[in-house]
Tab-separated table of C-alpha atoms in Angstrom:
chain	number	residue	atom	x	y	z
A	1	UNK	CA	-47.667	-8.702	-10.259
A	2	UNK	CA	-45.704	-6.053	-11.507
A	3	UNK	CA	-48.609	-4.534	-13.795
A	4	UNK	CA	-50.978	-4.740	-10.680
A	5	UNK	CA	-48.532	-2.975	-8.624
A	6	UNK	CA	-47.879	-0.404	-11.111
A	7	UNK	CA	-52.031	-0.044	-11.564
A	8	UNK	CA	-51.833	0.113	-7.746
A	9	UNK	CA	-49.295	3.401	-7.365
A	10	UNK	CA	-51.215	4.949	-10.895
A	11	UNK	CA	-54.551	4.403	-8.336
A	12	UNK	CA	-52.741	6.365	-5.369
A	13	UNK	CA	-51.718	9.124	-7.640
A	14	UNK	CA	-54.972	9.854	-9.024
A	15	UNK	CA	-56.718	9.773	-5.401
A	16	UNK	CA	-53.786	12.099	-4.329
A	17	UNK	CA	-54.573	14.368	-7.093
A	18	UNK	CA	-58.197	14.555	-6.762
A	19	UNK	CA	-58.016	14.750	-3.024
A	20	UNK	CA	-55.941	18.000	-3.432
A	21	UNK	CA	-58.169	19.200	-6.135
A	22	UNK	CA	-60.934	18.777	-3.449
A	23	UNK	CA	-59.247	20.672	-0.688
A	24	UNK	CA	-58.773	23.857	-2.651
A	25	UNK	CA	-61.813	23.945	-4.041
A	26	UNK	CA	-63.475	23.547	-0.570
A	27	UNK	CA	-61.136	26.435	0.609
A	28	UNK	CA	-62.281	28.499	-2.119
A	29	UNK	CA	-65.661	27.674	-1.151
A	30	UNK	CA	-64.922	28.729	2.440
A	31	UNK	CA	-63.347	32.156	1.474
A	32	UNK	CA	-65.952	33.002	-1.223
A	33	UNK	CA	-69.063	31.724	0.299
A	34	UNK	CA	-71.107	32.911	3.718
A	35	UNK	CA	-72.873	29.867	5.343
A	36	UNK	CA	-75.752	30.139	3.992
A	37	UNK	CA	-75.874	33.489	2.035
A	38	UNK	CA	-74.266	32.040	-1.157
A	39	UNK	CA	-71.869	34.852	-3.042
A	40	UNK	CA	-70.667	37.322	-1.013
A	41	UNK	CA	-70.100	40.720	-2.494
A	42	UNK	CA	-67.022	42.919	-2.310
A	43	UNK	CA	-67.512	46.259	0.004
A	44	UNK	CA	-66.105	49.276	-2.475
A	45	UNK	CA	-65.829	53.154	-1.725
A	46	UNK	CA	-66.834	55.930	-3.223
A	47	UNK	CA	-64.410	58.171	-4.984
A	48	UNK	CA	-66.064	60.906	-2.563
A	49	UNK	CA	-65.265	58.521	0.549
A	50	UNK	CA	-61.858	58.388	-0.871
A	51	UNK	CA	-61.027	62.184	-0.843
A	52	UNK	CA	-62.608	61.837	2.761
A	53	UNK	CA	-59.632	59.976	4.063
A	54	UNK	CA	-56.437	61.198	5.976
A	55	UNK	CA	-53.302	59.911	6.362
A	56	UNK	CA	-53.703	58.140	9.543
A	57	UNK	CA	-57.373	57.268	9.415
A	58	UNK	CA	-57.857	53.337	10.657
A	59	UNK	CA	-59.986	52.026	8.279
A	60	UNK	CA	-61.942	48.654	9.291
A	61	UNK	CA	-63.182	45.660	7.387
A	62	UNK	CA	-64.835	42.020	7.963
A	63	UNK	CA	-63.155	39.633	5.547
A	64	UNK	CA	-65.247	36.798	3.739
A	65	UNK	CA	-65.334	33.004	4.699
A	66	UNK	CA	-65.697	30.941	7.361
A	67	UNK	CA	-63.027	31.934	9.669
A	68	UNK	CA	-64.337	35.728	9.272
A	69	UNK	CA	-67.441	34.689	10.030
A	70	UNK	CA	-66.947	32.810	13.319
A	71	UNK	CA	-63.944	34.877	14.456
A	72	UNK	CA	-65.161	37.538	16.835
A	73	UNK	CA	-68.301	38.112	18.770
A	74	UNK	CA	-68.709	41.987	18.683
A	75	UNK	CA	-71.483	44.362	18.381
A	76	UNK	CA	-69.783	45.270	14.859
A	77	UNK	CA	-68.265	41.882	13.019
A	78	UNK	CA	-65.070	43.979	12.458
A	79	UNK	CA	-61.686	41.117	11.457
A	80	UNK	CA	-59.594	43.249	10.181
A	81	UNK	CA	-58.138	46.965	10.194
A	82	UNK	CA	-55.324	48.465	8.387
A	83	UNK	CA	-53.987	52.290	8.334
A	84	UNK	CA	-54.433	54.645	5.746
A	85	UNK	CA	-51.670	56.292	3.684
A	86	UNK	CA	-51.536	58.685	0.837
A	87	UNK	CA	-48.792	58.279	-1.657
A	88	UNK	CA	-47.376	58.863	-5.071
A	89	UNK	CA	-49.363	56.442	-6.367
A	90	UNK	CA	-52.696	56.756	-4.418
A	91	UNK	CA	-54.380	56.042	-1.279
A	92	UNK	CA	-52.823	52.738	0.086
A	93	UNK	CA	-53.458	50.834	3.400
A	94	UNK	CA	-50.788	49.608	5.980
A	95	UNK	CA	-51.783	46.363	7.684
A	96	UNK	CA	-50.421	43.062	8.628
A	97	UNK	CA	-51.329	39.838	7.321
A	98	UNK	CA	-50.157	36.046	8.142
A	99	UNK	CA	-48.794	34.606	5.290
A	100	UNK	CA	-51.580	31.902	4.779
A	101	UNK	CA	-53.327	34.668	3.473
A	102	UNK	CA	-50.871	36.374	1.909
A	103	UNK	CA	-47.811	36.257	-0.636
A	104	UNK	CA	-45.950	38.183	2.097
A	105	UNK	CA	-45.832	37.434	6.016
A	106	UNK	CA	-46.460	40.668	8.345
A	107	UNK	CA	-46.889	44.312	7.845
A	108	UNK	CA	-47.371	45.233	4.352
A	109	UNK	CA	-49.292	47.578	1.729
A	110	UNK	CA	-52.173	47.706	-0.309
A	111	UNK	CA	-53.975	49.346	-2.616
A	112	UNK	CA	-57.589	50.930	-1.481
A	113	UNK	CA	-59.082	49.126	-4.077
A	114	UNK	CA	-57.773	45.977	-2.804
A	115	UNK	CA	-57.963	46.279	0.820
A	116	UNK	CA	-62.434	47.052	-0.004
A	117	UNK	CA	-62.016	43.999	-2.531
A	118	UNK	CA	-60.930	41.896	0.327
A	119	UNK	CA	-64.286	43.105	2.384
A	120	UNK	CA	-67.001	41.822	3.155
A	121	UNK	CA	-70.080	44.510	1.372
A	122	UNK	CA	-71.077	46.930	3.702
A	123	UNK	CA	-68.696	46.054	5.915
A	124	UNK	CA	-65.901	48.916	5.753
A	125	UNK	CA	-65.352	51.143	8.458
A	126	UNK	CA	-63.229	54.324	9.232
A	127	UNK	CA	-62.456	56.340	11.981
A	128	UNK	CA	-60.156	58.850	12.811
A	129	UNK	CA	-57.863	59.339	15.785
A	130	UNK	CA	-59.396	62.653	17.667
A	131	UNK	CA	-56.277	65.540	17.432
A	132	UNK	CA	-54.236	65.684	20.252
A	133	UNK	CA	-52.031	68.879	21.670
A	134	UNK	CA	-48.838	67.217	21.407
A	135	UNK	CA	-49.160	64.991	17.726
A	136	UNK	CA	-51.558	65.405	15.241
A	137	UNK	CA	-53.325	61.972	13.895
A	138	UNK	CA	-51.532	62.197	10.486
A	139	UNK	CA	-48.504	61.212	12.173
A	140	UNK	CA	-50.055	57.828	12.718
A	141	UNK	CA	-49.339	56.632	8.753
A	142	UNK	CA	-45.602	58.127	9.417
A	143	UNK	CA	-45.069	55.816	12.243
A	144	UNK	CA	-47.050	53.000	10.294
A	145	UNK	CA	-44.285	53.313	7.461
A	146	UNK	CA	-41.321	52.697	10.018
A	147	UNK	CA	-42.740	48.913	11.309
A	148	UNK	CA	-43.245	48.820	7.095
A	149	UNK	CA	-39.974	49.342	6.181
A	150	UNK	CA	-38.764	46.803	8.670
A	151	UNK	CA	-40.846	44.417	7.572
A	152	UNK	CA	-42.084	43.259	10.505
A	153	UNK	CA	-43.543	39.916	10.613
A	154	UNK	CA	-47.446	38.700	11.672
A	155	UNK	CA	-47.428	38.042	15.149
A	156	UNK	CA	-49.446	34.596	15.002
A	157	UNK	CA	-49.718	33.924	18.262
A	158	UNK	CA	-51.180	37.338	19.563
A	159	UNK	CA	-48.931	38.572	21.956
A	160	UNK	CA	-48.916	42.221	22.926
A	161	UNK	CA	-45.338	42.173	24.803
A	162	UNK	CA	-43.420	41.348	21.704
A	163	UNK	CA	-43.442	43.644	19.279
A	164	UNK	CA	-40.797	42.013	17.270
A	165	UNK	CA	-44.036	40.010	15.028
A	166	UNK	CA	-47.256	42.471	15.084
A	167	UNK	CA	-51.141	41.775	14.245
A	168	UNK	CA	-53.270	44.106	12.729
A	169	UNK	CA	-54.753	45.880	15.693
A	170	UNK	CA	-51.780	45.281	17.362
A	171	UNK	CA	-49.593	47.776	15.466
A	172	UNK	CA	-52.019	50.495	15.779
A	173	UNK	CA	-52.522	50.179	19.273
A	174	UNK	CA	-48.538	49.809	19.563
A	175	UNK	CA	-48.191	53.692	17.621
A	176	UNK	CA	-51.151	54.909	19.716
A	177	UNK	CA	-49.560	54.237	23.198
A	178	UNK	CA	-45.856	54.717	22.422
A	179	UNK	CA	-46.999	58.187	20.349
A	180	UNK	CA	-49.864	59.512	22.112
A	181	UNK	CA	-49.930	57.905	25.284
A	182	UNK	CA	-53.267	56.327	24.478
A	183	UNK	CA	-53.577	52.814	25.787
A	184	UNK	CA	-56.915	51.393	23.712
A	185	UNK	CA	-55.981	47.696	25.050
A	186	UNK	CA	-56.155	48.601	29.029
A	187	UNK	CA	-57.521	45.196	29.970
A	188	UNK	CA	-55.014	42.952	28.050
A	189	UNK	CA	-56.114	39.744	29.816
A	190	UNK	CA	-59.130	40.320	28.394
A	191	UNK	CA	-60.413	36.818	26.007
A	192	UNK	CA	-60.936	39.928	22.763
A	193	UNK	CA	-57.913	42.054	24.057
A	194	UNK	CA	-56.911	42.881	20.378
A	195	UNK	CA	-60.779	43.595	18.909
A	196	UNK	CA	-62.006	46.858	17.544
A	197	UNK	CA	-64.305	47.591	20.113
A	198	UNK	CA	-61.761	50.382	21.004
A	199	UNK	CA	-61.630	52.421	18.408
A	200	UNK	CA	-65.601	53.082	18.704
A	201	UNK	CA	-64.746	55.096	21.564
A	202	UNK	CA	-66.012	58.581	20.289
A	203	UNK	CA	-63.862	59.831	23.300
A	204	UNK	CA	-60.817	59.064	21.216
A	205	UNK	CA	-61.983	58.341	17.574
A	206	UNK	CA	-64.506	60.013	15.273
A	207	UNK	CA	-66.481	57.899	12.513
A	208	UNK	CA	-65.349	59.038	9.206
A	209	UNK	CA	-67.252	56.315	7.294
A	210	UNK	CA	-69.547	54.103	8.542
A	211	UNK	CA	-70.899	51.186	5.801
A	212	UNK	CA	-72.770	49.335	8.583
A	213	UNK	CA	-75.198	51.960	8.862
């Protein structure tokens, strides 16, 4: 009895083992694979499209997998938006991530490189904040660097009247009213109150680069 038990817990490991193995390959499968497209490639820019970008510029992205794909129901699939920033070390993007996507929870940095290997191919957009009277749009990346430096956490559950945890969208529409008294998310009842609708307002923004084109 005691070998048949001991087969028995041997039995449960294995099945534990290969069910995990099976869960993260299906989640690779979901984040590397469209629904019926197969491979999805990487969106990349241009070293010319670099030099075209400002501190400040909002730069745009759809992300792969299945969540990407279902998330939002827009004119332009855009998931995800970051800010741009120029440093010492290159051209980097502010945004904020949950931490089931990330090593770290909330407003962080990246790479340009990495933020286009993380989109979906022709799927990068940037615009840029039109130049007010009293604050220039390059001030935009300063204010980005302040949330960065506290390392404020993803808000997960999407609410615009804390600002203690921030979403993607959220932060730049946070800089954009307390900064330049522009309110992109008027309606914030609204089902898509933090989508990127907004920022295809050529009243406010001007398209920089445009991949879906």
């Amino acid at each position: 009895r005691r070998k048949k038990r001991k087969f028995n817990n041997i039995g449960i490991i294995v099945c534990t083992i290969v069910g995990g193995i099976c869960i993260v390959a299906l989640c690779c499968r979901l984040l590397l694979y469209n629904d019926n497209e197969g491979v999805i490639k990487s969106d990349n820019l241009t070293s010319t499209e670099v030099s075209l970008l400002n501190d400040g510029d909002i730069i745009m992205r759809k992300g792969f997998g299945f969540v990407s794909n279902k998330l939002l129901d827009e004119s332009r699939p855009i998931s995800h938006c970051g800010i741009v920033v120029k440093t010492k070390k290159g051209v980097g993007v502010i945004h904020s991530v949950s931490n089931t996507l990330s090593d770290i929870d909330g407003v962080q940095i990246c790479s340009i490189q990495q933020f286009c290997k993380d989109s979906k191919d022709s799927s990068i957009v940037v615009v840029r904040l039109r130049d007010t009277a009293d604050m220039p749009a390059e001030n935009i990346a300063s204010e980005a660097k302040i949330y960065l430096n506290r390392k404020v956490q993803f808000d997960n559950s999407f609410d615009l009247s804390d600002s203690s945890r921030m979403y993607c969208s959220e932060i730049v529409w946070k800089i954009l009213l307390d900064n330049y008294n522009l309110d992109i998310y008027p309606n914030k009842n609204d089902v898509f109150t933090l989508g990127f609708a907004p920022f295809f307002d050529t009243t406010n923004f001007a398209v920089v680069i445009d991949h879906f084109e």
